[in-house]
PDB file of N, CA and C in Angstrom:
ATOM      1  N   MET N1160      93.111 -76.456  55.846  1.00 50.00           N
ATOM      2  CA  MET N1160      93.939 -77.592  56.152  1.00 50.00           C
ATOM      3  C   MET N1160      93.614 -78.702  55.162  1.00 50.00           C
ATOM      4  N   GLY N1161      94.650 -79.367  54.645  1.00 64.00           N
ATOM      5  CA  GLY N1161      94.457 -80.393  53.643  1.00 64.00           C
ATOM      6  C   GLY N1161      93.975 -81.712  54.212  1.00 64.00           C
ATOM      7  N   ARG N1162      93.626 -82.584  53.308  1.00 74.00           N
ATOM      8  CA  ARG N1162      93.127 -83.907  53.675  1.00 74.00           C
ATOM      9  C   ARG N1162      94.237 -84.813  54.212  1.00 74.00           C
ATOM     10  N   TYR N1163      95.452 -84.658  53.683  1.00 69.00           N
ATOM     11  CA  TYR N1163      96.567 -85.526  54.048  1.00 69.00           C
ATOM     12  C   TYR N1163      97.555 -84.775  54.927  1.00 69.00           C
ATOM     13  N   SER N1164      98.222 -85.515  55.815  1.00 65.00           N
ATOM     14  CA  SER N1164      99.236 -84.882  56.655  1.00 65.00           C
ATOM     15  C   SER N1164     100.368 -85.849  56.926  1.00 65.00           C
ATOM     16  N   GLY N1165     101.463 -85.312  57.422  1.00 68.00           N
ATOM     17  CA  GLY N1165     102.575 -86.144  57.851  1.00 68.00           C
ATOM     18  C   GLY N1165     103.536 -86.545  56.763  1.00 68.00           C
ATOM     19  N   GLY N1166     103.249 -86.222  55.524  1.00 82.00           N
ATOM     20  CA  GLY N1166     104.149 -86.573  54.438  1.00 82.00           C
ATOM     21  C   GLY N1166     104.039 -88.024  54.034  1.00 82.00           C
ATOM     22  N   LEU N1167     104.431 -88.298  52.829  1.00 91.00           N
ATOM     23  CA  LEU N1167     104.404 -89.647  52.281  1.00 91.00           C
ATOM     24  C   LEU N1167     105.636 -90.405  52.755  1.00 91.00           C
ATOM     25  N   GLN N1168     105.425 -91.620  53.267  1.00 93.00           N
ATOM     26  CA  GLN N1168     106.515 -92.485  53.716  1.00 93.00           C
ATOM     27  C   GLN N1168     106.604 -93.682  52.783  1.00 93.00           C
ATOM     28  N   TRP N1169     107.832 -94.067  52.427  1.00 96.00           N
ATOM     29  CA  TRP N1169     108.054 -95.212  51.542  1.00 96.00           C
ATOM     30  C   TRP N1169     108.797 -96.315  52.274  1.00 96.00           C
ATOM     31  N   SER N1170     108.488 -97.562  51.958  1.00 96.00           N
ATOM     32  CA  SER N1170     109.283 -98.679  52.457  1.00 96.00           C
ATOM     33  C   SER N1170     110.608 -98.676  51.700  1.00 96.00           C
ATOM     34  N   ALA N1171     111.629 -99.276  52.303  1.00 96.00           N
ATOM     35  CA  ALA N1171     112.960 -99.291  51.682  1.00 96.00           C
ATOM     36  C   ALA N1171     112.962-100.000  50.326  1.00 96.00           C
ATOM     37  N   ASP N1172     112.074-100.982  50.153  1.00 96.00           N
ATOM     38  CA  ASP N1172     112.023-101.685  48.867  1.00 96.00           C
ATOM     39  C   ASP N1172     111.240-100.926  47.795  1.00 96.00           C
ATOM     40  N   GLY N1173     110.639 -99.787  48.178  1.00 95.00           N
ATOM     41  CA  GLY N1173     109.925 -98.945  47.214  1.00 95.00           C
ATOM     42  C   GLY N1173     108.595 -99.489  46.743  1.00 95.00           C
ATOM     43  N   GLN N1174     108.073-100.527  47.387  1.00 96.00           N
ATOM     44  CA  GLN N1174     106.838-101.164  46.945  1.00 96.00           C
ATOM     45  C   GLN N1174     105.602-100.732  47.739  1.00 96.00           C
ATOM     46  N   THR N1175     105.813-100.057  48.887  1.00 97.00           N
ATOM     47  CA  THR N1175     104.707 -99.693  49.771  1.00 97.00           C
ATOM     48  C   THR N1175     104.875 -98.246  50.213  1.00 97.00           C
ATOM     49  N   ALA N1176     103.763 -97.526  50.294  1.00 96.00           N
ATOM     50  CA  ALA N1176     103.791 -96.136  50.758  1.00 96.00           C
ATOM     51  C   ALA N1176     102.667 -95.912  51.765  1.00 96.00           C
ATOM     52  N   SER N1177     102.907 -94.988  52.702  1.00 96.00           N
ATOM     53  CA  SER N1177     101.871 -94.660  53.686  1.00 96.00           C
ATOM     54  C   SER N1177     101.765 -93.147  53.832  1.00 96.00           C
ATOM     55  N   LEU N1178     100.552 -92.699  54.188  1.00 95.00           N
ATOM     56  CA  LEU N1178     100.313 -91.303  54.542  1.00 95.00           C
ATOM     57  C   LEU N1178      99.075 -91.248  55.422  1.00 95.00           C
ATOM     58  N   PHE N1179      98.943 -90.165  56.178  1.00 94.00           N
ATOM     59  CA  PHE N1179      97.777 -90.020  57.045  1.00 94.00           C
ATOM     60  C   PHE N1179      96.673 -89.307  56.284  1.00 94.00           C
ATOM     61  N   ASP N1180      95.465 -89.846  56.354  1.00 92.00           N
ATOM     62  CA  ASP N1180      94.298 -89.278  55.667  1.00 92.00           C
ATOM     63  C   ASP N1180      93.279 -88.837  56.716  1.00 92.00           C
ATOM     64  N   ARG N1181      93.085 -87.536  56.842  1.00 89.00           N
ATOM     65  CA  ARG N1181      92.150 -87.013  57.841  1.00 89.00           C
ATOM     66  C   ARG N1181      90.716 -87.479  57.598  1.00 89.00           C
ATOM     67  N   SER N1182      90.292 -87.567  56.351  1.00 89.00           N
ATOM     68  CA  SER N1182      88.902 -87.945  56.076  1.00 89.00           C
ATOM     69  C   SER N1182      88.632 -89.413  56.418  1.00 89.00           C
ATOM     70  N   SER N1183      89.664 -90.253  56.379  1.00 88.00           N
ATOM     71  CA  SER N1183      89.514 -91.656  56.776  1.00 88.00           C
ATOM     72  C   SER N1183      89.847 -91.872  58.247  1.00 88.00           C
ATOM     73  N   ALA N1184      90.370 -90.835  58.905  1.00 88.00           N
ATOM     74  CA  ALA N1184      90.838 -90.922  60.296  1.00 88.00           C
ATOM     75  C   ALA N1184      91.775 -92.105  60.470  1.00 88.00           C
ATOM     76  N   GLY N1185      92.747 -92.175  59.558  1.00 94.00           N
ATOM     77  CA  GLY N1185      93.694 -93.265  59.654  1.00 94.00           C
ATOM     78  C   GLY N1185      94.846 -93.139  58.686  1.00 94.00           C
ATOM     79  N   ILE N1186      95.722 -94.120  58.772  1.00 96.00           N
ATOM     80  CA  ILE N1186      96.895 -94.191  57.919  1.00 96.00           C
ATOM     81  C   ILE N1186      96.536 -95.032  56.693  1.00 96.00           C
ATOM     82  N   LEU N1187      96.686 -94.444  55.520  1.00 95.00           N
ATOM     83  CA  LEU N1187      96.487 -95.191  54.274  1.00 95.00           C
ATOM     84  C   LEU N1187      97.810 -95.839  53.903  1.00 95.00           C
ATOM     85  N   VAL N1188      97.789 -97.134  53.676  1.00 96.00           N
ATOM     86  CA  VAL N1188      98.989 -97.864  53.257  1.00 96.00           C
ATOM     87  C   VAL N1188      98.664 -98.532  51.930  1.00 96.00           C
ATOM     88  N   HIS N1189      99.460 -98.198  50.906  1.00 96.00           N
ATOM     89  CA  HIS N1189      99.220 -98.767  49.579  1.00 96.00           C
ATOM     90  C   HIS N1189     100.372 -99.682  49.193  1.00 96.00           C
ATOM     91  N   ASP N1190     100.042-100.920  48.827  1.00 96.00           N
ATOM     92  CA  ASP N1190     101.002-101.899  48.326  1.00 96.00           C
ATOM     93  C   ASP N1190     100.924-101.859  46.802  1.00 96.00           C
ATOM     94  N   PHE N1191     101.975-101.346  46.163  1.00 97.00           N
ATOM     95  CA  PHE N1191     101.972-101.186  44.714  1.00 97.00           C
ATOM     96  C   PHE N1191     102.096-102.513  43.976  1.00 97.00           C
ATOM     97  N   THR N1192     102.656-103.540  44.611  1.00 95.00           N
ATOM     98  CA  THR N1192     102.775-104.842  43.937  1.00 95.00           C
ATOM     99  C   THR N1192     101.426-105.536  43.846  1.00 95.00           C
ATOM    100  N   LYS N1193     100.559-105.314  44.841  1.00 95.00           N
ATOM    101  CA  LYS N1193      99.227-105.938  44.865  1.00 95.00           C
ATOM    102  C   LYS N1193      98.128-104.966  44.457  1.00 95.00           C
ATOM    103  N   ASP N1194      98.474-103.680  44.337  1.00 97.00           N
ATOM    104  CA  ASP N1194      97.517-102.605  44.062  1.00 97.00           C
ATOM    105  C   ASP N1194      96.367-102.627  45.078  1.00 97.00           C
ATOM    106  N   VAL N1195      96.742-102.696  46.357  1.00 95.00           N
ATOM    107  CA  VAL N1195      95.783-102.762  47.462  1.00 95.00           C
ATOM    108  C   VAL N1195      96.096-101.652  48.460  1.00 95.00           C
ATOM    109  N   THR N1196      95.050-100.968  48.931  1.00 95.00           N
ATOM    110  CA  THR N1196      95.193 -99.943  49.966  1.00 95.00           C
ATOM    111  C   THR N1196      94.415-100.370  51.191  1.00 95.00           C
ATOM    112  N   VAL N1197      95.043-100.260  52.360  1.00 95.00           N
ATOM    113  CA  VAL N1197      94.365-100.532  53.624  1.00 95.00           C
ATOM    114  C   VAL N1197      94.402 -99.268  54.473  1.00 95.00           C
ATOM    115  N   VAL N1198      93.437 -99.161  55.392  1.00 95.00           N
ATOM    116  CA  VAL N1198      93.386 -98.035  56.327  1.00 95.00           C
ATOM    117  C   VAL N1198      93.633 -98.570  57.724  1.00 95.00           C
ATOM    118  N   ILE N1199      94.618 -97.996  58.403  1.00 96.00           N
ATOM    119  CA  ILE N1199      94.897 -98.330  59.793  1.00 96.00           C
ATOM    120  C   ILE N1199      94.302 -97.210  60.638  1.00 96.00           C
ATOM    121  N   PRO N1200      93.300 -97.499  61.465  1.00 93.00           N
ATOM    122  CA  PRO N1200      92.683 -96.449  62.282  1.00 93.00           C
ATOM    123  C   PRO N1200      93.710 -95.775  63.191  1.00 93.00           C
ATOM    124  N   SER N1201      93.691 -94.446  63.206  1.00 92.00           N
ATOM    125  CA  SER N1201      94.618 -93.689  64.045  1.00 92.00           C
ATOM    126  C   SER N1201      94.082 -92.282  64.241  1.00 92.00           C
ATOM    127  N   GLN N1202      94.322 -91.727  65.421  1.00 85.00           N
ATOM    128  CA  GLN N1202      93.910 -90.349  65.711  1.00 85.00           C
ATOM    129  C   GLN N1202      95.070 -89.370  65.666  1.00 85.00           C
ATOM    130  N   TYR N1203      96.303 -89.877  65.632  1.00 86.00           N
ATOM    131  CA  TYR N1203      97.481 -89.044  65.855  1.00 86.00           C
ATOM    132  C   TYR N1203      97.816 -88.121  64.691  1.00 86.00           C
ATOM    133  N   GLY N1204      97.566 -88.540  63.474  1.00 86.00           N
ATOM    134  CA  GLY N1204      97.877 -87.692  62.322  1.00 86.00           C
ATOM    135  C   GLY N1204      99.266 -87.907  61.752  1.00 86.00           C
ATOM    136  N   ASN N1205      99.851 -89.076  62.010  1.00 91.00           N
ATOM    137  CA  ASN N1205     101.203 -89.375  61.580  1.00 91.00           C
ATOM    138  C   ASN N1205     101.163 -90.619  60.689  1.00 91.00           C
ATOM    139  N   PRO N1206     101.894 -90.625  59.549  1.00 93.00           N
ATOM    140  CA  PRO N1206     101.851 -91.780  58.649  1.00 93.00           C
ATOM    141  C   PRO N1206     102.644 -92.985  59.133  1.00 93.00           C
ATOM    142  N   GLY N1207     103.349 -92.846  60.241  1.00 94.00           N
ATOM    143  CA  GLY N1207     104.124 -93.953  60.781  1.00 94.00           C
ATOM    144  C   GLY N1207     105.390 -94.210  60.006  1.00 94.00           C
ATOM    145  N   GLN N1208     106.056 -95.299  60.385  1.00 96.00           N
ATOM    146  CA  GLN N1208     107.296 -95.715  59.728  1.00 96.00           C
ATOM    147  C   GLN N1208     107.117 -97.137  59.229  1.00 96.00           C
ATOM    148  N   LEU N1209     107.306 -97.325  57.937  1.00 97.00           N
ATOM    149  CA  LEU N1209     107.172 -98.654  57.329  1.00 97.00           C
ATOM    150  C   LEU N1209     108.431 -99.477  57.552  1.00 97.00           C
ATOM    151  N   SER N1210     108.250-100.788  57.734  1.00 97.00           N
ATOM    152  CA  SER N1210     109.391-101.695  57.782  1.00 97.00           C
ATOM    153  C   SER N1210     110.039-101.716  56.395  1.00 97.00           C
ATOM    154  N   PRO N1211     111.302-102.138  56.310  1.00 97.00           N
ATOM    155  CA  PRO N1211     111.981-102.141  55.004  1.00 97.00           C
ATOM    156  C   PRO N1211     111.233-102.904  53.910  1.00 97.00           C
ATOM    157  N   ASP N1212     110.557-103.996  54.288  1.00 96.00           N
ATOM    158  CA  ASP N1212     109.822-104.772  53.279  1.00 96.00           C
ATOM    159  C   ASP N1212     108.362-104.339  53.138  1.00 96.00           C
ATOM    160  N   GLY N1213     107.943-103.324  53.895  1.00 96.00           N
ATOM    161  CA  GLY N1213     106.588-102.777  53.767  1.00 96.00           C
ATOM    162  C   GLY N1213     105.487-103.619  54.369  1.00 96.00           C
ATOM    163  N   THR N1214     105.823-104.607  55.185  1.00 96.00           N
ATOM    164  CA  THR N1214     104.783-105.474  55.751  1.00 96.00           C
ATOM    165  C   THR N1214     104.300-105.030  57.129  1.00 96.00           C
ATOM    166  N   LYS N1215     104.992-104.061  57.740  1.00 97.00           N
ATOM    167  CA  LYS N1215     104.605-103.566  59.068  1.00 97.00           C
ATOM    168  C   LYS N1215     104.714-102.053  59.113  1.00 97.00           C
ATOM    169  N   VAL N1216     103.899-101.457  59.975  1.00 97.00           N
ATOM    170  CA  VAL N1216     103.944-100.013  60.208  1.00 97.00           C
ATOM    171  C   VAL N1216     103.994 -99.787  61.710  1.00 97.00           C
ATOM    172  N   ILE N1217     104.979 -99.034  62.175  1.00 97.00           N
ATOM    173  CA  ILE N1217     105.027 -98.587  63.568  1.00 97.00           C
ATOM    174  C   ILE N1217     104.587 -97.133  63.565  1.00 97.00           C
ATOM    175  N   TYR N1218     103.648 -96.809  64.457  1.00 95.00           N
ATOM    176  CA  TYR N1218     103.103 -95.455  64.444  1.00 95.00           C
ATOM    177  C   TYR N1218     102.700 -95.014  65.857  1.00 95.00           C
ATOM    178  N   PRO N1219     102.750 -93.698  66.095  1.00 92.00           N
ATOM    179  CA  PRO N1219     102.308 -93.189  67.390  1.00 92.00           C
ATOM    180  C   PRO N1219     100.787 -93.093  67.430  1.00 92.00           C
ATOM    181  N   GLU N1220     100.234 -93.291  68.600  1.00 91.00           N
ATOM    182  CA  GLU N1220      98.804 -93.121  68.831  1.00 91.00           C
ATOM    183  C   GLU N1220      98.644 -92.255  70.070  1.00 91.00           C
ATOM    184  N   VAL N1221      97.464 -91.729  70.263  1.00 85.00           N
ATOM    185  CA  VAL N1221      97.221 -90.826  71.378  1.00 85.00           C
ATOM    186  C   VAL N1221      95.964 -91.250  72.123  1.00 85.00           C
ATOM    187  N   VAL N1222      96.010 -91.112  73.449  1.00 81.00           N
ATOM    188  CA  VAL N1222      94.843 -91.307  74.296  1.00 81.00           C
ATOM    189  C   VAL N1222      94.490 -89.927  74.836  1.00 81.00           C
ATOM    190  N   LEU N1223      93.241 -89.534  74.654  1.00 76.00           N
ATOM    191  CA  LEU N1223      92.798 -88.223  75.144  1.00 76.00           C
ATOM    192  C   LEU N1223      91.816 -88.433  76.290  1.00 76.00           C
ATOM    193  N   ASP N1224      92.283 -88.185  77.507  1.00 74.00           N
ATOM    194  CA  ASP N1224      91.398 -88.208  78.666  1.00 74.00           C
ATOM    195  C   ASP N1224      91.732 -86.974  79.499  1.00 74.00           C
ATOM    196  N   GLN N1225      92.084 -87.103  80.774  1.00 74.00           N
ATOM    197  CA  GLN N1225      92.433 -85.909  81.548  1.00 74.00           C
ATOM    198  C   GLN N1225      93.658 -85.203  80.976  1.00 74.00           C
ATOM    199  N   GLN N1226      94.541 -85.982  80.378  1.00 74.00           N
ATOM    200  CA  GLN N1226      95.687 -85.415  79.674  1.00 74.00           C
ATOM    201  C   GLN N1226      96.013 -86.320  78.494  1.00 74.00           C
ATOM    202  N   ALA N1227      96.580 -85.743  77.474  1.00 75.00           N
ATOM    203  CA  ALA N1227      96.926 -86.534  76.290  1.00 75.00           C
ATOM    204  C   ALA N1227      98.167 -87.365  76.579  1.00 75.00           C
ATOM    205  N   ARG N1228      98.115 -88.640  76.190  1.00 80.00           N
ATOM    206  CA  ARG N1228      99.260 -89.534  76.352  1.00 80.00           C
ATOM    207  C   ARG N1228      99.523 -90.232  75.023  1.00 80.00           C
ATOM    208  N   ASN N1229     100.779 -90.284  74.639  1.00 86.00           N
ATOM    209  CA  ASN N1229     101.180 -90.944  73.399  1.00 86.00           C
ATOM    210  C   ASN N1229     101.737 -92.325  73.697  1.00 86.00           C
ATOM    211  N   TYR N1230     101.573 -93.230  72.765  1.00 90.00           N
ATOM    212  CA  TYR N1230     102.174 -94.558  72.856  1.00 90.00           C
ATOM    213  C   TYR N1230     102.378 -95.091  71.443  1.00 90.00           C
ATOM    214  N   LEU N1231     103.108 -96.190  71.312  1.00 93.00           N
ATOM    215  CA  LEU N1231     103.414 -96.748  69.998  1.00 93.00           C
ATOM    216  C   LEU N1231     102.610 -98.006  69.730  1.00 93.00           C
ATOM    217  N   LYS N1232     102.224 -98.153  68.461  1.00 95.00           N
ATOM    218  CA  LYS N1232     101.513 -99.347  68.003  1.00 95.00           C
ATOM    219  C   LYS N1232     102.231 -99.878  66.770  1.00 95.00           C
ATOM    220  N   MET N1233     101.984-101.155  66.478  1.00 97.00           N
ATOM    221  CA  MET N1233     102.519-101.739  65.255  1.00 97.00           C
ATOM    222  C   MET N1233     101.398-102.499  64.550  1.00 97.00           C
ATOM    223  N   ALA N1234     101.242-102.217  63.279  1.00 97.00           N
ATOM    224  CA  ALA N1234     100.273-102.929  62.444  1.00 97.00           C
ATOM    225  C   ALA N1234     101.037-103.881  61.534  1.00 97.00           C
ATOM    226  N   ASN N1235     100.650-105.146  61.561  1.00 98.00           N
ATOM    227  CA  ASN N1235     101.201-106.143  60.658  1.00 98.00           C
ATOM    228  C   ASN N1235     100.232-106.222  59.481  1.00 98.00           C
ATOM    229  N   LEU N1236     100.672-105.773  58.320  1.00 96.00           N
ATOM    230  CA  LEU N1236      99.787-105.701  57.156  1.00 96.00           C
ATOM    231  C   LEU N1236      99.510-107.072  56.554  1.00 96.00           C
ATOM    232  N   THR N1237     100.345-108.053  56.841  1.00 94.00           N
ATOM    233  CA  THR N1237     100.145-109.403  56.331  1.00 94.00           C
ATOM    234  C   THR N1237      99.051-110.118  57.119  1.00 94.00           C
ATOM    235  N   THR N1238      99.126-110.035  58.453  1.00 95.00           N
ATOM    236  CA  THR N1238      98.159-110.737  59.309  1.00 95.00           C
ATOM    237  C   THR N1238      96.990-109.842  59.713  1.00 95.00           C
ATOM    238  N   GLN N1239      97.115-108.539  59.492  1.00 93.00           N
ATOM    239  CA  GLN N1239      96.135-107.511  59.878  1.00 93.00           C
ATOM    240  C   GLN N1239      95.992-107.401  61.390  1.00 93.00           C
ATOM    241  N   ASP N1240      97.031-107.802  62.129  1.00 97.00           N
ATOM    242  CA  ASP N1240      97.053-107.630  63.581  1.00 97.00           C
ATOM    243  C   ASP N1240      97.627-106.271  63.933  1.00 97.00           C
ATOM    244  N   ILE N1241      97.093-105.666  64.993  1.00 96.00           N
ATOM    245  CA  ILE N1241      97.619-104.415  65.536  1.00 96.00           C
ATOM    246  C   ILE N1241      97.919-104.657  67.009  1.00 96.00           C
ATOM    247  N   VAL N1242      99.148-104.361  67.422  1.00 96.00           N
ATOM    248  CA  VAL N1242      99.548-104.560  68.810  1.00 96.00           C
ATOM    249  C   VAL N1242     100.150-103.269  69.374  1.00 96.00           C
ATOM    250  N   ASN N1243     100.008-103.107  70.684  1.00 94.00           N
ATOM    251  CA  ASN N1243     100.654-101.994  71.371  1.00 94.00           C
ATOM    252  C   ASN N1243     102.111-102.352  71.615  1.00 94.00           C
ATOM    253  N   LEU N1244     103.015-101.435  71.290  1.00 93.00           N
ATOM    254  CA  LEU N1244     104.427-101.617  71.590  1.00 93.00           C
ATOM    255  C   LEU N1244     104.795-100.963  72.913  1.00 93.00           C
ATOM    256  N   SER N1245     103.991 -99.998  73.329  1.00 90.00           N
ATOM    257  CA  SER N1245     104.134 -99.395  74.652  1.00 90.00           C
ATOM    258  C   SER N1245     102.735 -99.303  75.247  1.00 90.00           C
ATOM    259  N   ASP N1246     102.659 -99.055  76.529  1.00 86.00           N
ATOM    260  CA  ASP N1246     101.391 -99.085  77.236  1.00 86.00           C
ATOM    261  C   ASP N1246     100.819 -97.677  77.379  1.00 86.00           C
ATOM    262  N   PRO N1247      99.621 -97.453  76.865  1.00 81.00           N
ATOM    263  CA  PRO N1247      99.032 -96.117  76.978  1.00 81.00           C
ATOM    264  C   PRO N1247      98.740 -95.716  78.422  1.00 81.00           C
ATOM    265  N   ALA N1248      98.709 -96.667  79.347  1.00 78.00           N
ATOM    266  CA  ALA N1248      98.450 -96.360  80.753  1.00 78.00           C
ATOM    267  C   ALA N1248      99.719 -96.015  81.524  1.00 78.00           C
ATOM    268  N   ASP N1249     100.889 -96.177  80.901  1.00 74.00           N
ATOM    269  CA  ASP N1249     102.135 -95.832  81.602  1.00 74.00           C
ATOM    270  C   ASP N1249     102.130 -94.363  81.991  1.00 74.00           C
ATOM    271  N   PRO N1250     102.654 -94.064  83.182  1.00 64.00           N
ATOM    272  CA  PRO N1250     102.730 -92.654  83.586  1.00 64.00           C
ATOM    273  C   PRO N1250     103.681 -91.886  82.691  1.00 64.00           C
ATOM    274  N   ILE N1251     103.446 -90.623  82.567  1.00 61.00           N
ATOM    275  CA  ILE N1251     104.311 -89.755  81.773  1.00 61.00           C
ATOM    276  C   ILE N1251     105.528 -89.407  82.613  1.00 61.00           C
ATOM    277  N   ALA N1252     106.709 -89.666  82.078  1.00 58.00           N
ATOM    278  CA  ALA N1252     107.946 -89.361  82.797  1.00 58.00           C
ATOM    279  C   ALA N1252     108.332 -87.912  82.543  1.00 58.00           C
ATOM    280  N   HIS N1253     108.639 -87.221  83.593  1.00 52.00           N
ATOM    281  CA  HIS N1253     109.125 -85.828  83.475  1.00 52.00           C
ATOM    282  C   HIS N1253     110.555 -85.828  83.947  1.00 52.00           C
ATOM    283  N   GLY N1254     111.428 -85.383  83.104  1.00 47.00           N
ATOM    284  CA  GLY N1254     112.772 -85.492  83.586  1.00 47.00           C
ATOM    285  C   GLY N1254     113.736 -84.614  83.007  1.00 47.00           C
TER     286      GLY N1254
END
C-alpha cells in the first residue's frame, strides 16, 4: 500500500492542492503561491474537498469506538481553525 491515498485534489483557482499522506496521518495541503505545506490531522484517509480559492478544506473524519461513525470537519487554512460541521455523537440513521 502506498504512502498517499484518495487522489490529488485541486482548488478551482489551481493554486492549492491536497492529498492524504498515511505517514503524516493527515491531509497535506500545499499552497503553490506561498510554497507552504500544512498537515491537517485526519484518520479517514480522504484528501477532502478544497474551496474554490483554496483557503478551506471540508473533509470526512471518523470516530472509532463501539462502532465507526463518520462526520464532517472544515479546516480554515488562513486562520488555522478546525471546526466540526456535523456532530460525531449524532446517532447513525438507518433508512
